[in-house]
Amino acid sequence: MQSSGWEGQLAEIVREAEAAFLLASTSKDLYELKVKFLGKSGSFQGVMKAMGALPPAEKPAAGKLVNEAKQRLEARYAEVEAALKAKELGERLAAESLDLTLPGTAWTPGAQHPVTLVMDEIAEIMSRLGYAVRTGPLIESDRNNFEALNVPKDHPARDMQDTFYIDEHHVLRTQTSPIQIRVMESEAPPLRVVAPGAVFRCDADVSHSPNFHQIEGLCVDRRVSMADLKGTISFFVGEFFGRGLKTRFRPSFFPFTEPSAEMDCQCPLCKGKGCRMCGQSGWIEIGGCGLVHPNVFQSAGLDPKQWQGFAFGFGIERMAIIKYGITDIRLYTENDVRFLKQFPS
Amino acid sequence: MKISLKWLQDYVDLADFFAKPEELARLLTSAGLEVESISDQAKQFQHVVVGHILEKGVHPNADRLSLCQVSTGDGVVHQIVCGAQNHKSGDRVVVALPGAILPGDFAIKQAKVRGVESGGMLCSEKELGLSTEGDGIVILPSDAPVGRGFAEYRGLNDVLFEIKVTPNRADCLSHRGLALEIGCLLGREVRAPKTELRRVAGAAGDVSVEIQAADLGPRYAGRLVRRVKVGPSPDWLRQRLENVGLKSINNVVDITNYVMMELGQPMHAFDTRELRGRGLIVARAVAGESFVTLDGTELKLDGTELTIRDRERTVALAGVVGGKNSGVSESTTEIFLESAYFRPSAVRRTLRKFGFETDSGYRFSRGVNPEGARLALDRATALVVEIAGGEAAAEAVDVYPSPLERAEIRVSLKWMEERLGYSVEAHDFETWMKRLGAEFRVLTPGDYLVIAPSHRPDLLIDADLLEEFARLQGYDRIPEKLPKLDTAPASHDAEYLGERRARRTLAGLGILQALNYAFLGDRAQKEFVGEARGWRDVGLHMDDEDVRILNPLNEEINVMRRALTPALYRNALHNFRNGERVGRLFEIGRSFHRRTRARSEKFAGTEFGEESRVAFCFWGGETDLWGRKEAAPPAMRLKSDLESFLRALGVTGWSWRKLDSKPSVAHPGQAAGLVLRGHLVGFIATVHPLRLEEDKFRTPVAIGELALASILEVAGLRRFQPFSAFPPVDRDVALVMSREVSAGAVAESFQRAAKRLASEGGDWLRSVEIFDVFEGSALGDGKKSVAYRLMFQSLEASLDDARVNSLRDKIVQDVCSAHDVAVR
C-alpha cells in the first residue's frame, strides 16, 4: 500500500493547506502559508520527491494526481488572497480618508494694480493700429512739459494745471505730453506712439489725486486729419468699452492742439440711455485730443508744412472708474489688499 | 463764469429759451463753452415764501435753538426750529416750507429736531445760494408781503448758467461777448450797448494821460465825471451783480464791475481829488517803491510791474488792482474812469508775482478786446451819469499811439479739407466767417485772406481758423476714418516691456501689485531710510539728500522718494491693521536721485536720475496645512519668490551674499544681497524688530528692494537645453560648520569644485540641495550641521557607484579645504 501511502499524504497536505488558508487573517500571513505548502522547500515538494521512487508505469497517473492537487491548492490560494486583499484595501482606504472640506494650502492668485491693467490694455489695443509704447522721465524740464508744447511762461494755459516745481527749470510732469516732444525729437516720422505713465498736479480733494496716470497717443504722418483721429478713437472705444458705443467730439482748448476736442463716449453702463454714472446724459467724457499745433511741430524740429498729426490723452484712473466701477479715488493709492485682489491676473 | 439769461436777453433775443434753458446749454456746450450747471431761480424757490415770526420761543431741549411760530399768510401757523440768533418776534423772514429744494439739492421736509416738530426752515443768504457767506437768517423789510413767493418778491425769475470758459475764449467772459457768440451760432442779430449820455456833457476834462510803457500798456482811455454822488446802487444793478456772484459796494464801483461783466472790459475809477497833480502816467513801477492795494495789502514793487501813476506815486497796478490812495469812497465827488488795454503777459506776471486773482486781472491776462476800450468807457460814463448823477467831461481822453494790427490769415479750403477729412464748401466757409464778424477777401477761388474781428484776438493763424470753422459747423460733421499705415510699426520701449513682463510674472507668483505716490514726507523717508550709505552698499542708487518739491501741497508729500519700500511697508501695516494677517505686496516704480552732468552734455548743471526698482513687502508666516508645521519666516518666502521670479525671467547665475553694510531698517542678522554678474543689485531682509515694535506690527515682516533694470539686463533669451535620459544618482553629505558660515556659500562651493573636476566627470553634478539643518549640543557650541544632497546624472551614460563615490569624495575634499567645515 505504498501508493495509498503517498496518496494519503497528498490528501492530508491538501486538507491541511486548505484549512490553513482559510484561517489566514492577512494577505501577508497567507503568502507565508503559500511558501510553506507550495514553496521550493514546502510540503508539496516533499511529496514530489517521494514520487520519484515510484515505478515508471505508475508515474503518469501519479503525476496527474499531484498536478490536480497543486492546481486545486493554487486556485484556493487565489480565491482567499482576493478576498483578503479586498478586505485589506477597504481597511486602508477607510484609514486614509481625508476631510477635503478642510482648507487646502493657501495660494491666492496675485494681481496687477488696476491702473497698470488699464495701461496695458490701452497699449495693447493701440498697438493693433501700429502704435509703439514710449516712456519718459517723471521729473521733466519746463521746456518739454510746457514751452515746447506751446505753453510759454505767462501763458494763461498754465492756470489749467497746478504744477509741482523741483527747481526753476524742472517740474514734475503735469501730463504725458512731453513724451511727444521727446519722440518727435529723437525718431524720424512717420510716428505712432502711445506713452503711459504717472503725472502730477498740485491739487488734491475727494476727486483729485496729486499723483495720477495718463496715456497719450501721437500719430504723425504726411496726411492725418480730424476724421482719422475720430476713427481711431472710435476703434479704441469699441475695443475698450464694448462694440457699438458711439464716440462724440466737443470743441475744447489745449495749447498743444488746434483744433482741440474733448472726447465723449456713450456711457458703457446704460449704453447711452442715461444713468447715474453719466449724470443722465448718456455720455461720458473720456479725454482730450486734437491736431498737433504747428508751434509744437516747430519746437520739436518738424516742419508743419510737411507733417500733420494728431494726439489724444486719457486719464487712466478715469478709465478704470468707468470700466470697473471704482468710485473712490483714494482706493488707488491706499493699496488695500481687499481692493487689489479684486483684479487677479 | 456765471451768466444771466435775462442779461443776455438785453443783447440777443433768447425769449424762446427761458422755458428750455437746457437747450441753450446744449448749444453752448457743443460749441466748446461747457455749461457746468443751470440754475432756474423760478424752480429753485418753489415753496420758499415770505413769512412773519408771530412768536419766538426757546426750544425745550436745546438752549441754542429757537422755536418759532411763523405765519405764511395762508392761515396756517408753522412751528419751525431755528439755529440762528439774529431774529426776533415780528420779523419778516424767508421760509422754506416742506417740499422746497434749496441749492445743493437740500430738500426741506417736515422733521423732528431734538424731539420737537419743525415744519420748514428760516433761511440765510447762504442757504438760498445768494451769497457764499453769512450765518444769520435773512431779515426782510417790515413791509414785505407775507405769503408772497420769495422768487417773485426778489425778482428772481432769471436763469443762471455756470460756464467753463477755456483760456482762449476771453471774449466769452462777458454777457455781450457771449451774446455775440450765441448770435453767431444761431444767426441772430446782436444789439449794441446803450452809450448815449442822459445829460449833455459838461466842461472839458483836465486830467491828462501819458503812456511811457507802450510795450506793456498800448492803450489808455478815460473820462472825468464831476459832481457824482456816491451811494447805494439801485436794486436792479445790485441784483444783476449778485446774480453773477459779485457783491454790491457802491454805485460807482458797481458800475465799473457791471461794465466788466457786460462788455468784458475791466474798468477802474479814481477819486481825482486824491490824485497828486491832474495827470496819469502808464509806466513801470519805481524799483523799491511800496504800494498799498484797495484792500490794504502792502506790496514792494521791483520796477518790472506796469503801473498807473500820478505825479508822485503808483495809484494802481495796471489791470490788477487799484490803490488805497486813490480809490472811490463815500465822500468822492469827482472821478476819472479808466478803460485801457494792457498786454496779457504784463498783467499775468504781476498777478503771479503777488499771487493775486482778481476779475480784472483774469480778463486782461487772457486778452480783452483792444478795440473795445472806448465802447466800455462810453457805456460806463452813461451809466454813471444816469445812476450817480454827475457831469461827464465834454471829451474822453484816449491815448493809443500805435494801434495794434490784426493778423491777416491766409487759408485755403483744400488745406482745411486735408485736416478735417471732409469736403469744405466755399459757401459754408463764407457764411460762418460773415456771422463771426470776420473780414475776408477771396484771393483765388478757395483761397482766402481773413482778418478776425477784434473781439477774437485768439484767432491768429490758419489752424485757429480751421478750428473755428470746424467748431461752428459742428464736430459731429467730422466723419470717422482710419489713417493709412504704410510704414512698419516701431517696437515697444524696452523699459515698458521689461516692467510689464516683471509685473505679470510677479502677479503670476501670487503677489499683489501696489502703486504708491512718487513722493512722500521728508520725515517719514528719513526715518525709514536712515543712512543712505547702507542702501548704496547693496547696489542701489541713493543720495544723502532728498530731491525736494519747491511747492509741496503739504508736509506729507514734500520730497521725491529715494526708495519704494518706505511706502510699501506702510501699505503692509495698513493691511495688517485691517485684518490681513499674512500678505505679499510688490511695487514697480522709480526712485529719484540727483546727478551732475558734465557741461558738455545737452543740459549742463544739476539733473535728476530715476532708477527703475522692484520692491517687496511680505508679512506674516504662511503655515503648511492647518498649522501643522511651524510658519516659515516671510524673508524665506520672499527669497524663494524672488528666485522663482528670476527663473521665470530666464536669469541664471545669481547668488546671495551676506551683507556687512546694509540699510538700518534691516534685521542685522537676517539680510542678504542679490548678486548678479558679480554686482550687488539690491537686498532682501527681515524688518528690524525695534521698527516693528514701534509700529505695533505684531508679525514678522520682510522687505526687499532691487534695481529692476539690472535684473532685466541679464534676463536671458529662452534657449532649449538638452537633458539626460539616464537615471540620476543621489549622494548625501552632512557637514558640520560654525553657525556663522553661510550654508549657501558652501553649496555654491560644491558647484565650483565640480567645475574644476570637469575632466573627472564633474559635469555630472546636476544639483546641490540643502535638505536638513540642525543645531544641537552633540555638535559643540556654535556649530550647526547642514545636509547637502548632491544629484549626479550624465548626458551620455548610466553612472556606476564606484565612479560617483570617487567623484563625490573629491568634491567634498575640495569643499572642506575651501571652508572651515568637516564631514560629520
Short mmCIF file of N, CA and C in Angstrom, two decimals, chain B residues 688-824:
data_model
loop_
_atom_site.label_atom_id
_atom_site.label_comp_id
_atom_site.label_asym_id
_atom_site.label_seq_id
_atom_site.Cartn_x
_atom_site.Cartn_y
_atom_site.Cartn_z
N HIS B 688 13.73 95.25 10.95
CA HIS B 688 14.30 95.31 12.30
C HIS B 688 13.19 95.22 13.35
N PRO B 689 13.39 94.36 14.37
CA PRO B 689 12.32 94.16 15.37
C PRO B 689 11.92 95.45 16.10
N LEU B 690 12.86 96.38 16.30
CA LEU B 690 12.51 97.62 17.00
C LEU B 690 11.52 98.44 16.19
N ARG B 691 11.74 98.45 14.89
CA ARG B 691 10.85 99.17 13.98
C ARG B 691 9.42 98.57 14.08
N LEU B 692 9.36 97.23 14.06
CA LEU B 692 8.05 96.57 14.12
C LEU B 692 7.37 96.85 15.45
N GLU B 693 8.17 96.85 16.51
CA GLU B 693 7.62 97.09 17.84
C GLU B 693 7.01 98.48 17.91
N GLU B 694 7.76 99.44 17.38
CA GLU B 694 7.29 100.83 17.39
C GLU B 694 5.96 100.98 16.66
N ASP B 695 5.81 100.25 15.57
CA ASP B 695 4.58 100.35 14.79
C ASP B 695 3.52 99.36 15.26
N LYS B 696 3.81 98.62 16.31
CA LYS B 696 2.92 97.56 16.79
C LYS B 696 2.55 96.62 15.63
N PHE B 697 3.52 96.35 14.82
CA PHE B 697 3.35 95.43 13.68
C PHE B 697 3.70 94.06 14.22
N ARG B 698 2.70 93.35 14.73
CA ARG B 698 3.00 92.17 15.53
C ARG B 698 3.06 90.89 14.72
N THR B 699 3.93 90.88 13.73
CA THR B 699 4.18 89.67 12.96
C THR B 699 5.49 89.93 12.22
N PRO B 700 6.20 88.88 11.85
CA PRO B 700 7.45 89.15 11.13
C PRO B 700 7.17 89.77 9.76
N VAL B 701 8.04 90.69 9.34
CA VAL B 701 7.86 91.38 8.07
C VAL B 701 9.17 91.35 7.30
N ALA B 702 9.10 91.08 6.02
CA ALA B 702 10.31 91.11 5.19
C ALA B 702 10.13 92.16 4.10
N ILE B 703 11.23 92.83 3.78
CA ILE B 703 11.19 93.78 2.66
C ILE B 703 12.31 93.43 1.69
N GLY B 704 12.18 93.93 0.49
CA GLY B 704 13.25 93.76 -0.48
C GLY B 704 13.17 94.90 -1.47
N GLU B 705 14.31 95.36 -1.93
CA GLU B 705 14.29 96.39 -2.97
C GLU B 705 15.47 96.14 -3.89
N LEU B 706 15.21 96.14 -5.21
CA LEU B 706 16.25 95.80 -6.18
C LEU B 706 16.17 96.69 -7.40
N ALA B 707 17.31 96.86 -8.03
CA ALA B 707 17.37 97.65 -9.27
C ALA B 707 16.82 96.78 -10.40
N LEU B 708 15.62 97.10 -10.87
CA LEU B 708 14.95 96.24 -11.84
C LEU B 708 15.72 96.17 -13.16
N ALA B 709 16.26 97.32 -13.56
CA ALA B 709 16.96 97.34 -14.85
C ALA B 709 18.15 96.37 -14.84
N SER B 710 18.84 96.27 -13.69
CA SER B 710 20.00 95.37 -13.61
C SER B 710 19.57 93.92 -13.74
N ILE B 711 18.33 93.62 -13.30
CA ILE B 711 17.84 92.25 -13.42
C ILE B 711 17.41 91.99 -14.87
N LEU B 712 16.66 92.95 -15.43
CA LEU B 712 16.14 92.75 -16.79
C LEU B 712 17.28 92.68 -17.81
N GLU B 713 18.35 93.39 -17.48
CA GLU B 713 19.51 93.42 -18.38
C GLU B 713 20.09 92.03 -18.62
N VAL B 714 20.02 91.18 -17.59
CA VAL B 714 20.60 89.84 -17.73
C VAL B 714 19.53 88.77 -17.92
N ALA B 715 18.25 89.23 -18.04
CA ALA B 715 17.18 88.27 -18.29
C ALA B 715 17.46 87.64 -19.65
N GLY B 716 17.57 86.31 -19.67
CA GLY B 716 18.08 85.66 -20.87
C GLY B 716 17.02 85.35 -21.90
N LEU B 717 17.51 85.09 -23.07
CA LEU B 717 16.65 84.54 -24.11
C LEU B 717 16.35 83.11 -23.72
N ARG B 718 15.19 82.64 -24.06
CA ARG B 718 14.90 81.25 -23.74
C ARG B 718 15.49 80.38 -24.85
N ARG B 719 16.47 79.50 -24.48
CA ARG B 719 17.06 78.56 -25.43
C ARG B 719 16.86 77.17 -24.88
N PHE B 720 16.56 76.22 -25.74
CA PHE B 720 16.37 74.84 -25.28
C PHE B 720 17.66 74.25 -24.74
N GLN B 721 17.60 73.59 -23.60
CA GLN B 721 18.77 72.89 -23.04
C GLN B 721 18.47 71.39 -23.06
N PRO B 722 19.38 70.56 -23.67
CA PRO B 722 19.11 69.11 -23.66
C PRO B 722 19.22 68.56 -22.24
N PHE B 723 18.51 67.46 -21.94
CA PHE B 723 18.60 66.86 -20.61
C PHE B 723 18.82 65.36 -20.76
N SER B 724 19.21 64.74 -19.64
CA SER B 724 19.67 63.35 -19.67
C SER B 724 18.51 62.35 -19.75
N ALA B 725 18.78 61.23 -20.44
CA ALA B 725 17.80 60.15 -20.50
C ALA B 725 18.20 59.02 -19.54
N PHE B 726 19.31 59.21 -18.80
CA PHE B 726 19.82 58.16 -17.91
C PHE B 726 19.43 58.45 -16.47
N PRO B 727 19.39 57.36 -15.62
CA PRO B 727 18.88 57.58 -14.25
C PRO B 727 19.83 58.42 -13.39
N PRO B 728 19.27 59.27 -12.53
CA PRO B 728 20.09 60.07 -11.62
C PRO B 728 20.51 59.25 -10.39
N VAL B 729 21.58 59.68 -9.76
CA VAL B 729 22.07 59.02 -8.55
C VAL B 729 22.25 60.09 -7.47
N ASP B 730 21.66 59.86 -6.28
CA ASP B 730 21.79 60.82 -5.18
C ASP B 730 22.90 60.42 -4.22
N ARG B 731 23.59 61.41 -3.69
CA ARG B 731 24.56 61.17 -2.60
C ARG B 731 24.38 62.26 -1.57
N ASP B 732 24.20 61.87 -0.28
CA ASP B 732 24.01 62.86 0.78
C ASP B 732 25.31 63.07 1.53
N VAL B 733 25.57 64.33 1.90
CA VAL B 733 26.77 64.66 2.66
C VAL B 733 26.37 65.61 3.77
N ALA B 734 26.68 65.29 5.02
CA ALA B 734 26.39 66.21 6.12
C ALA B 734 27.69 66.86 6.55
N LEU B 735 27.67 68.20 6.64
CA LEU B 735 28.87 68.94 7.03
C LEU B 735 28.61 69.68 8.32
N VAL B 736 29.56 69.68 9.20
CA VAL B 736 29.46 70.44 10.45
C VAL B 736 30.26 71.71 10.26
N MET B 737 29.64 72.83 10.66
CA MET B 737 30.32 74.11 10.48
C MET B 737 29.87 75.06 11.57
N SER B 738 30.58 76.15 11.69
CA SER B 738 30.20 77.16 12.66
C SER B 738 28.91 77.83 12.19
N ARG B 739 28.07 78.31 13.15
CA ARG B 739 26.78 78.93 12.81
C ARG B 739 26.93 80.08 11.83
N GLU B 740 28.07 80.77 11.92
CA GLU B 740 28.24 81.97 11.10
C GLU B 740 28.51 81.66 9.63
N VAL B 741 28.95 80.43 9.35
CA VAL B 741 29.28 80.10 7.96
C VAL B 741 28.00 80.09 7.12
N SER B 742 28.08 80.68 5.92
CA SER B 742 26.92 80.73 5.04
C SER B 742 26.74 79.39 4.35
N ALA B 743 25.64 78.73 4.67
CA ALA B 743 25.36 77.41 4.09
C ALA B 743 25.22 77.51 2.57
N GLY B 744 24.69 78.65 2.14
CA GLY B 744 24.51 78.86 0.70
C GLY B 744 25.83 78.97 -0.02
N ALA B 745 26.78 79.67 0.64
CA ALA B 745 28.10 79.82 0.02
C ALA B 745 28.77 78.46 -0.12
N VAL B 746 28.57 77.60 0.88
CA VAL B 746 29.17 76.26 0.82
C VAL B 746 28.54 75.47 -0.34
N ALA B 747 27.21 75.65 -0.51
CA ALA B 747 26.52 74.96 -1.60
C ALA B 747 27.12 75.37 -2.95
N GLU B 748 27.37 76.70 -3.08
CA GLU B 748 27.97 77.17 -4.34
C GLU B 748 29.35 76.57 -4.54
N SER B 749 30.03 76.34 -3.42
CA SER B 749 31.37 75.80 -3.45
C SER B 749 31.38 74.37 -4.04
N PHE B 750 30.31 73.62 -3.77
CA PHE B 750 30.20 72.29 -4.37
C PHE B 750 30.21 72.41 -5.89
N GLN B 751 29.44 73.37 -6.39
CA GLN B 751 29.34 73.56 -7.83
C GLN B 751 30.70 73.96 -8.42
N ARG B 752 31.38 74.85 -7.69
CA ARG B 752 32.69 75.29 -8.20
C ARG B 752 33.68 74.13 -8.25
N ALA B 753 33.65 73.32 -7.18
CA ALA B 753 34.56 72.18 -7.13
C ALA B 753 34.28 71.23 -8.29
N ALA B 754 32.99 71.02 -8.56
CA ALA B 754 32.62 70.11 -9.65
C ALA B 754 33.14 70.63 -10.97
N LYS B 755 33.08 71.96 -11.14
CA LYS B 755 33.56 72.56 -12.38
C LYS B 755 35.04 72.29 -12.56
N ARG B 756 35.79 72.44 -11.45
CA ARG B 756 37.23 72.20 -11.52
C ARG B 756 37.53 70.76 -11.89
N LEU B 757 36.62 69.85 -11.48
CA LEU B 757 36.86 68.42 -11.72
C LEU B 757 36.19 67.95 -13.01
N ALA B 758 36.01 68.87 -13.92
CA ALA B 758 35.28 68.56 -15.16
C ALA B 758 35.85 67.33 -15.87
N SER B 759 37.18 67.19 -15.87
CA SER B 759 37.78 66.08 -16.61
C SER B 759 37.49 64.74 -15.94
N GLU B 760 37.14 64.78 -14.65
CA GLU B 760 36.86 63.51 -13.96
C GLU B 760 35.36 63.30 -13.79
N GLY B 761 34.58 63.97 -14.61
CA GLY B 761 33.12 63.77 -14.55
C GLY B 761 32.40 64.80 -13.71
N GLY B 762 33.06 65.93 -13.43
CA GLY B 762 32.45 66.97 -12.61
C GLY B 762 31.13 67.46 -13.16
N ASP B 763 30.98 67.43 -14.49
CA ASP B 763 29.73 67.93 -15.07
C ASP B 763 28.55 67.00 -14.83
N TRP B 764 28.80 65.87 -14.16
CA TRP B 764 27.66 65.02 -13.80
C TRP B 764 26.85 65.64 -12.66
N LEU B 765 27.47 66.54 -11.91
CA LEU B 765 26.76 67.11 -10.75
C LEU B 765 25.63 68.00 -11.29
N ARG B 766 24.41 67.52 -11.11
CA ARG B 766 23.28 68.27 -11.67
C ARG B 766 22.75 69.31 -10.69
N SER B 767 22.68 68.98 -9.42
CA SER B 767 22.17 69.94 -8.46
C SER B 767 22.71 69.68 -7.07
N VAL B 768 22.70 70.75 -6.26
CA VAL B 768 23.08 70.64 -4.85
C VAL B 768 21.94 71.23 -4.05
N GLU B 769 21.33 70.44 -3.17
CA GLU B 769 20.22 70.97 -2.37
C GLU B 769 20.51 70.79 -0.90
N ILE B 770 20.08 71.79 -0.13
CA ILE B 770 20.20 71.65 1.33
C ILE B 770 18.89 71.05 1.80
N PHE B 771 18.92 69.89 2.48
CA PHE B 771 17.64 69.30 2.88
C PHE B 771 17.48 69.19 4.38
N ASP B 772 18.53 69.53 5.12
CA ASP B 772 18.35 69.48 6.56
C ASP B 772 19.37 70.38 7.23
N VAL B 773 18.94 71.10 8.25
CA VAL B 773 19.86 71.92 9.04
C VAL B 773 19.51 71.66 10.49
N PHE B 774 20.47 71.36 11.34
CA PHE B 774 20.14 71.31 12.77
C PHE B 774 21.32 71.71 13.63
N GLU B 775 20.95 72.16 14.84
CA GLU B 775 21.97 72.54 15.81
C GLU B 775 21.68 71.73 17.05
N GLY B 776 22.70 71.27 17.74
CA GLY B 776 22.46 70.50 18.94
C GLY B 776 23.74 70.42 19.74
N SER B 777 23.59 70.09 21.05
CA SER B 777 24.76 70.10 21.93
C SER B 777 25.79 69.06 21.47
N ALA B 778 25.30 68.02 20.82
CA ALA B 778 26.23 66.98 20.39
C ALA B 778 27.27 67.54 19.41
N LEU B 779 26.92 68.62 18.70
CA LEU B 779 27.82 69.17 17.69
C LEU B 779 28.88 70.09 18.29
N GLY B 780 28.59 70.57 19.50
CA GLY B 780 29.51 71.53 20.11
C GLY B 780 28.91 72.92 20.01
N ASP B 781 29.38 73.83 20.85
CA ASP B 781 28.83 75.18 20.91
C ASP B 781 28.99 75.93 19.61
N GLY B 782 27.92 76.62 19.16
CA GLY B 782 28.00 77.48 17.99
C GLY B 782 28.22 76.72 16.70
N LYS B 783 27.86 75.46 16.71
CA LYS B 783 28.02 74.68 15.48
C LYS B 783 26.66 74.31 14.90
N LYS B 784 26.66 74.06 13.62
CA LYS B 784 25.44 73.53 13.01
C LYS B 784 25.83 72.44 12.02
N SER B 785 24.85 71.58 11.77
CA SER B 785 25.08 70.55 10.76
C SER B 785 24.18 70.84 9.58
N VAL B 786 24.76 70.84 8.39
CA VAL B 786 23.97 71.10 7.19
C VAL B 786 24.09 69.88 6.27
N ALA B 787 22.94 69.34 5.87
CA ALA B 787 22.96 68.17 5.00
C ALA B 787 22.70 68.58 3.56
N TYR B 788 23.63 68.20 2.69
CA TYR B 788 23.51 68.53 1.27
C TYR B 788 23.18 67.27 0.48
N ARG B 789 22.28 67.41 -0.46
CA ARG B 789 22.02 66.27 -1.34
C ARG B 789 22.56 66.61 -2.73
N LEU B 790 23.53 65.80 -3.17
CA LEU B 790 24.12 66.03 -4.50
C LEU B 790 23.46 65.05 -5.46
N MET B 791 22.98 65.60 -6.58
CA MET B 791 22.39 64.70 -7.57
C MET B 791 23.32 64.63 -8.78
N PHE B 792 23.71 63.39 -9.15
CA PHE B 792 24.60 63.19 -10.31
C PHE B 792 23.81 62.56 -11.45
N GLN B 793 24.09 63.03 -12.63
CA GLN B 793 23.42 62.46 -13.80
C GLN B 793 24.27 62.80 -15.03
N SER B 794 24.45 61.82 -15.89
CA SER B 794 25.26 62.07 -17.08
C SER B 794 24.39 62.13 -18.31
N LEU B 795 24.78 62.98 -19.26
CA LEU B 795 24.04 63.08 -20.52
C LEU B 795 24.28 61.85 -21.40
N GLU B 796 25.43 61.13 -21.12
CA GLU B 796 25.83 60.08 -22.05
C GLU B 796 25.56 58.65 -21.60
N ALA B 797 25.58 58.40 -20.27
CA ALA B 797 25.51 57.01 -19.85
C ALA B 797 24.96 56.88 -18.43
N SER B 798 24.61 55.64 -18.05
CA SER B 798 24.26 55.36 -16.65
C SER B 798 25.54 55.41 -15.84
N LEU B 799 25.45 55.90 -14.59
CA LEU B 799 26.66 56.04 -13.77
C LEU B 799 26.81 54.83 -12.87
N ASP B 800 28.07 54.39 -12.69
CA ASP B 800 28.24 53.29 -11.74
C ASP B 800 28.69 53.84 -10.39
N ASP B 801 28.32 53.13 -9.34
CA ASP B 801 28.52 53.59 -7.96
C ASP B 801 29.95 53.99 -7.69
N ALA B 802 30.86 53.20 -8.16
CA ALA B 802 32.27 53.44 -7.81
C ALA B 802 32.72 54.80 -8.33
N ARG B 803 32.37 55.13 -9.55
CA ARG B 803 32.83 56.40 -10.13
C ARG B 803 32.14 57.58 -9.44
N VAL B 804 30.86 57.42 -9.13
CA VAL B 804 30.13 58.50 -8.44
C VAL B 804 30.75 58.74 -7.07
N ASN B 805 31.03 57.65 -6.34
CA ASN B 805 31.58 57.80 -4.99
C ASN B 805 32.94 58.48 -5.03
N SER B 806 33.72 58.12 -6.00
CA SER B 806 35.06 58.71 -6.08
C SER B 806 34.95 60.20 -6.40
N LEU B 807 34.02 60.55 -7.31
CA LEU B 807 33.83 61.95 -7.64
C LEU B 807 33.34 62.73 -6.42
N ARG B 808 32.36 62.13 -5.71
CA ARG B 808 31.82 62.80 -4.53
C ARG B 808 32.94 63.06 -3.53
N ASP B 809 33.79 62.07 -3.29
CA ASP B 809 34.85 62.23 -2.30
C ASP B 809 35.77 63.39 -2.66
N LYS B 810 36.09 63.48 -3.93
CA LYS B 810 36.98 64.55 -4.37
C LYS B 810 36.32 65.92 -4.17
N ILE B 811 35.03 66.00 -4.53
CA ILE B 811 34.32 67.27 -4.38
C ILE B 811 34.28 67.68 -2.92
N VAL B 812 33.92 66.72 -2.05
CA VAL B 812 33.78 67.04 -0.62
C VAL B 812 35.13 67.49 -0.06
N GLN B 813 36.16 66.82 -0.48
CA GLN B 813 37.50 67.18 -0.01
C GLN B 813 37.82 68.62 -0.41
N ASP B 814 37.49 68.95 -1.63
CA ASP B 814 37.72 70.29 -2.15
C ASP B 814 36.95 71.34 -1.32
N VAL B 815 35.68 71.05 -1.03
CA VAL B 815 34.83 71.97 -0.26
C VAL B 815 35.39 72.14 1.15
N CYS B 816 35.83 71.01 1.74
CA CYS B 816 36.35 71.08 3.10
C CYS B 816 37.62 71.91 3.18
N SER B 817 38.38 71.91 2.12
CA SER B 817 39.61 72.70 2.18
C SER B 817 39.32 74.18 1.90
N ALA B 818 38.20 74.47 1.25
CA ALA B 818 37.86 75.87 0.95
C ALA B 818 37.15 76.54 2.13
N HIS B 819 36.46 75.78 2.96
CA HIS B 819 35.71 76.35 4.09
C HIS B 819 36.12 75.66 5.37
N ASP B 820 35.76 76.31 6.48
CA ASP B 820 36.05 75.72 7.77
C ASP B 820 34.91 74.77 8.12
N VAL B 821 34.86 73.63 7.40
CA VAL B 821 33.78 72.67 7.62
C VAL B 821 34.37 71.27 7.65
N ALA B 822 33.62 70.35 8.28
CA ALA B 822 34.11 68.98 8.34
C ALA B 822 32.96 68.02 8.10
N VAL B 823 33.29 66.86 7.52
CA VAL B 823 32.26 65.85 7.30
C VAL B 823 31.86 65.29 8.65
N ARG B 824 30.53 65.16 8.83
CA ARG B 824 30.06 64.71 10.13
C ARG B 824 30.17 63.20 10.25
#
